[in-house]
Short mmCIF file of C-alpha atoms in Angstrom, two decimals:
data_model
loop_
_atom_site.label_atom_id
_atom_site.label_comp_id
_atom_site.label_asym_id
_atom_site.label_seq_id
_atom_site.Cartn_x
_atom_site.Cartn_y
_atom_site.Cartn_z
CA MET A 18 -101.07 -16.07 45.95
CA THR A 19 -104.52 -14.83 44.87
CA THR A 20 -105.19 -15.48 41.17
CA THR A 21 -108.88 -14.50 41.02
CA VAL A 22 -110.88 -11.54 42.34
CA THR A 23 -114.59 -10.83 42.34
CA THR A 24 -115.74 -8.54 39.54
CA ASP A 25 -118.95 -6.85 38.43
CA TYR A 26 -117.64 -5.58 35.09
CA GLN A 27 -119.64 -6.67 32.05
CA TYR A 28 -119.98 -6.13 28.30
CA PRO A 29 -121.84 -3.09 26.97
CA THR A 30 -125.56 -3.80 26.59
CA THR A 31 -125.40 -2.68 22.95
CA TYR A 32 -122.80 -5.31 22.03
CA ALA A 33 -123.85 -8.48 20.21
CA PRO A 34 -121.79 -10.84 18.02
CA LEU A 35 -122.52 -10.81 14.30
CA THR A 36 -123.67 -13.70 12.15
CA LEU A 37 -120.72 -15.18 10.26
CA ILE A 38 -122.14 -14.04 6.92
CA THR A 39 -122.43 -10.43 8.12
CA ALA A 40 -118.95 -10.63 9.67
CA CYS A 41 -117.45 -11.79 6.37
CA TYR A 42 -119.01 -8.85 4.52
CA ARG A 43 -117.75 -6.36 7.12
CA LEU A 44 -114.21 -7.71 6.84
CA LYS A 45 -114.47 -7.52 3.05
CA LEU A 46 -115.37 -3.82 3.32
CA HIS A 47 -112.22 -3.15 5.33
CA PHE A 48 -109.94 -5.39 3.24
CA PRO A 49 -111.46 -5.51 -0.28
CA PHE A 50 -108.29 -6.82 -1.94
CA HIS A 51 -107.36 -9.44 0.67
CA ILE A 52 -110.49 -11.58 0.97
CA ARG A 53 -111.95 -13.99 -1.58
CA ILE A 54 -115.50 -13.64 -0.36
CA GLU A 55 -117.02 -16.63 -2.20
CA SER A 56 -114.81 -19.25 -0.54
CA ALA A 57 -115.15 -17.50 2.82
CA MET A 58 -118.96 -17.58 2.56
CA ARG A 59 -118.98 -21.27 1.67
CA ALA A 60 -116.77 -22.02 4.65
CA ALA A 61 -118.99 -19.92 6.94
CA MET A 62 -122.08 -21.92 6.00
CA ASN A 63 -120.31 -25.15 6.95
CA ILE A 64 -119.29 -24.06 10.43
CA GLY A 65 -121.10 -26.01 13.13
CA ARG A 66 -122.45 -24.79 16.45
CA ARG A 67 -120.11 -22.86 18.71
CA PRO A 68 -118.07 -24.74 21.33
CA ASP A 69 -119.86 -24.91 24.68
CA ALA A 70 -117.68 -22.36 26.49
CA ALA A 71 -117.62 -19.89 23.59
CA GLU A 72 -119.91 -16.87 23.38
CA SER A 73 -120.18 -17.16 19.62
CA ASN A 74 -118.33 -18.14 16.47
CA PHE A 75 -116.30 -15.23 15.11
CA ALA A 76 -114.78 -14.48 11.70
CA ILE A 77 -111.08 -13.61 11.81
CA LEU A 78 -108.94 -12.66 8.85
CA HIS A 79 -105.94 -14.96 8.47
CA TRP A 80 -103.12 -12.58 9.33
CA GLN A 81 -100.84 -13.79 6.53
CA ARG A 82 -103.28 -12.28 4.04
CA LEU A 83 -101.95 -8.88 5.17
CA SER A 84 -98.24 -9.60 5.56
CA SER A 85 -95.66 -12.33 5.98
CA SER A 86 -94.77 -10.68 9.31
CA TYR A 87 -97.11 -11.10 12.28
CA ALA A 88 -95.96 -7.75 13.69
CA GLU A 89 -96.67 -5.92 10.44
CA ALA A 90 -100.06 -7.58 9.99
CA THR A 91 -100.97 -6.60 13.54
CA SER A 92 -99.89 -3.01 12.88
CA ILE A 93 -102.10 -2.88 9.78
CA ILE A 94 -105.25 -4.09 11.53
CA LEU A 95 -104.62 -1.83 14.54
CA GLN A 96 -104.42 1.14 12.18
CA LYS A 97 -107.80 0.13 10.75
CA LEU A 98 -109.16 -0.16 14.29
CA ARG A 99 -107.71 3.23 15.19
CA GLU A 100 -109.67 4.79 12.34
CA LYS A 101 -112.84 2.97 13.43
CA ILE A 102 -112.88 3.61 17.20
CA LEU A 103 -110.19 6.33 17.68
CA LEU A 104 -107.90 3.86 19.42
CA ASP A 105 -104.95 5.24 21.41
CA ASN A 106 -102.28 2.62 20.64
CA GLN A 107 -99.63 2.83 23.35
CA CYS A 108 -98.02 -0.39 22.06
CA MET A 109 -97.32 1.01 18.60
CA GLU A 110 -93.59 1.42 19.12
CA ALA A 111 -93.08 -2.13 20.41
CA ILE A 112 -95.16 -3.67 17.63
CA SER A 113 -93.45 -1.59 14.93
CA ALA A 114 -90.09 -2.77 16.26
CA ARG A 115 -91.36 -6.36 16.00
CA LYS A 116 -91.17 -6.87 19.75
CA ILE A 117 -94.28 -9.01 19.60
CA ARG A 118 -94.85 -12.71 19.04
CA GLU A 119 -97.67 -15.25 19.13
CA ASN A 120 -98.05 -17.53 22.12
CA ASP A 121 -96.99 -21.07 21.14
CA ARG A 122 -100.32 -22.67 22.09
CA THR A 123 -102.26 -19.99 20.24
CA LYS A 124 -100.13 -20.32 17.12
CA GLN A 125 -100.50 -24.11 17.08
CA PHE A 126 -104.28 -24.19 17.51
CA MET A 127 -104.96 -21.32 15.10
CA GLU A 128 -102.89 -23.08 12.44
CA GLU A 129 -104.70 -26.39 13.03
CA ILE A 130 -108.12 -24.77 12.74
CA TRP A 131 -107.09 -22.90 9.59
CA ASN A 132 -105.84 -26.12 8.00
CA GLU A 133 -108.96 -28.03 9.03
CA GLN A 134 -111.21 -25.36 7.49
CA GLY A 135 -109.44 -25.47 4.13
CA LYS A 136 -106.90 -22.64 4.46
CA ASN A 137 -109.37 -19.87 3.56
CA ASP A 138 -108.72 -16.14 3.88
CA ILE A 139 -111.01 -16.06 6.90
CA VAL A 140 -110.81 -18.51 9.80
CA PHE A 141 -113.83 -19.12 12.03
CA ILE A 142 -113.16 -19.41 15.74
CA GLY A 143 -115.43 -20.09 18.69
CA ALA A 144 -114.34 -17.51 21.26
CA GLN A 145 -115.20 -15.39 24.27
CA LEU A 146 -114.04 -11.82 24.82
CA GLY A 147 -113.05 -11.84 28.48
CA LEU A 148 -116.13 -12.49 30.61
CA ARG A 149 -115.34 -16.17 31.17
CA HIS A 150 -112.02 -15.18 32.80
CA ALA A 151 -113.00 -11.82 34.29
CA GLY A 152 -111.01 -11.09 37.43
CA ARG A 153 -108.47 -13.87 36.79
CA ALA A 154 -104.74 -13.26 36.49
CA ILE A 155 -103.35 -13.54 32.95
CA ALA A 156 -100.72 -16.11 33.93
CA GLU A 157 -103.39 -18.20 35.67
CA VAL A 158 -105.49 -18.32 32.50
CA LYS A 159 -102.51 -19.13 30.26
CA ASN A 160 -101.40 -21.96 32.53
CA ASN A 161 -104.84 -23.47 33.10
CA CYS A 162 -106.75 -23.37 29.83
CA ASP A 163 -109.14 -26.21 29.08
CA ASP A 164 -107.81 -28.84 26.68
CA ASN A 165 -109.49 -27.20 23.69
CA GLU A 166 -108.94 -23.60 24.83
CA PHE A 167 -106.19 -21.13 23.99
CA PRO A 168 -105.54 -17.42 24.69
CA LEU A 169 -106.71 -15.20 21.85
CA ASP A 170 -104.05 -12.99 20.28
CA LEU A 171 -104.04 -9.25 19.62
CA PHE A 172 -104.60 -9.52 15.87
CA SER A 173 -107.68 -11.71 16.37
CA VAL A 174 -109.23 -9.52 19.07
CA ALA A 175 -108.61 -6.39 16.98
CA CYS A 176 -110.27 -8.11 14.03
CA ILE A 177 -113.36 -8.82 16.13
CA LEU A 178 -113.50 -5.27 17.52
CA LEU A 179 -113.26 -3.93 13.98
CA GLN A 180 -116.48 -5.80 13.15
CA CYS A 181 -118.15 -5.21 16.55
CA PRO A 182 -117.10 -1.72 17.73
CA ASP A 183 -119.77 -1.73 20.44
CA ARG A 184 -117.58 -4.15 22.42
CA ALA A 185 -115.05 -1.29 22.62
CA LYS A 186 -117.60 1.22 23.83
CA ARG A 187 -116.32 3.85 26.26
CA SER A 188 -117.83 3.07 29.65
CA GLN A 189 -116.98 2.88 33.34
CA ASN A 190 -118.38 -0.67 33.45
CA ASN A 191 -116.97 -2.18 30.24
CA LEU A 192 -114.69 -5.14 30.91
CA TRP A 193 -111.18 -4.64 29.50
CA ILE A 194 -109.66 -7.37 27.30
CA ASP A 195 -106.31 -9.08 27.86
CA CYS A 196 -104.93 -10.49 24.58
CA ALA A 197 -102.65 -13.14 26.09
CA GLY A 198 -102.21 -14.98 22.79
CA SER A 199 -99.70 -12.24 21.93
CA GLU A 200 -96.57 -11.56 23.96
CA LEU A 201 -94.70 -8.26 24.05
CA GLN A 202 -91.01 -7.87 24.80
CA SER A 203 -90.34 -5.62 27.78
CA ASP A 204 -87.27 -3.53 28.62
CA THR A 205 -85.82 -6.64 30.27
CA LYS A 206 -85.72 -8.29 26.79
CA ARG A 207 -88.17 -10.93 28.02
CA PHE A 208 -91.55 -11.50 26.39
CA ASN A 209 -93.39 -10.95 29.66
CA GLU A 210 -95.99 -8.32 28.79
CA THR A 211 -99.53 -8.73 27.45
CA PRO A 212 -101.37 -6.28 25.18
CA THR A 213 -104.61 -5.16 26.83
CA PHE A 214 -107.53 -3.17 25.45
CA ARG A 215 -108.70 -0.64 28.01
CA PHE A 216 -112.10 1.02 27.65
CA ASP A 217 -112.76 4.07 29.79
CA LEU A 218 -114.55 7.39 29.38
CA LEU A 219 -111.69 9.11 27.53
CA CYS A 220 -111.01 6.75 24.63
CA PRO A 221 -110.25 3.09 23.91
CA ARG A 222 -106.57 2.38 24.55
CA LEU A 223 -104.13 -0.43 23.92
CA PHE A 224 -101.40 -0.76 26.51
CA ALA A 225 -98.90 -3.33 27.79
CA GLU A 226 -99.60 -5.10 31.06
CA ALA A 227 -97.07 -7.24 32.93
CA THR A 228 -98.20 -10.83 32.42
CA GLU A 229 -97.35 -11.81 36.00
CA ASP A 230 -99.33 -8.92 37.53
CA GLY A 231 -102.89 -9.14 38.75
CA PRO A 232 -105.49 -10.33 39.06
CA PHE A 233 -107.55 -7.22 38.32
CA ALA A 234 -111.32 -6.95 38.57
CA ARG A 235 -111.40 -4.70 35.51
CA THR A 236 -109.91 -7.17 33.00
CA GLY A 237 -110.62 -10.57 31.50
CA THR A 238 -108.56 -12.71 29.12
CA ALA A 239 -110.08 -13.46 25.71
CA THR A 240 -109.81 -17.09 24.64
CA GLY A 241 -110.63 -19.23 21.63
CA PHE A 242 -111.80 -22.82 21.42
CA VAL A 243 -111.23 -25.60 18.93
CA PRO A 244 -113.45 -28.58 18.11
CA ASN A 245 -112.58 -31.79 19.96
CA TYR A 246 -111.51 -33.50 16.74
CA VAL A 247 -108.63 -30.98 16.43
CA VAL A 248 -107.45 -31.58 19.99
CA ASN A 249 -108.09 -35.34 19.97
CA PRO A 250 -108.12 -36.62 16.37
CA PRO A 251 -110.30 -39.71 15.89
CA GLN A 252 -108.43 -42.99 15.92
CA PRO A 253 -108.25 -44.90 12.60
#
């Protein structure tokens, strides 16, 4: 079975990741009562170079600052994103009904990074937004991540797009983003669908894609990376 296809889709030429300091300030503007900016800034200045396979280090709000429910926190940030980029959220009903969960690998690594960084309101993640896995099937990426790699979830990708709306620019050539770190429950009651950001000429959309479908030239799975010391702690 083919798990990879050739693709020419790219990022918009106007898109560029932010510095961590700028990213922290942008998140603070959107969530003024949820971020203690001083501790976040101190943590940002202590973040080392990005992991080799990452495009950049990104600032992501820890979702529990918005709600004790992952589904509710995701709904809140998607509403913010809707206001920013006029997002058509076709997954709203499923998320509101809490038919969404974090991928186990994603949840584990995100928690380990958050703990390692001092449990701040903002967690800093080395990540890439789809180009590394462009044209690869979602299931293939999830089953064959590098040792320090994990699929990025919907909340995290939405958080990045909120800071960097140019990545969600409407274009015929803009690579869509699979958020395989989140899993949606389908009509079969199985969590076998993946939220995907689609960017076309009409408007940015969020829709559910069958995880076992593909590969598609138009999409790429976003992934995060953790430092080696988190994956392989040093021996005493």
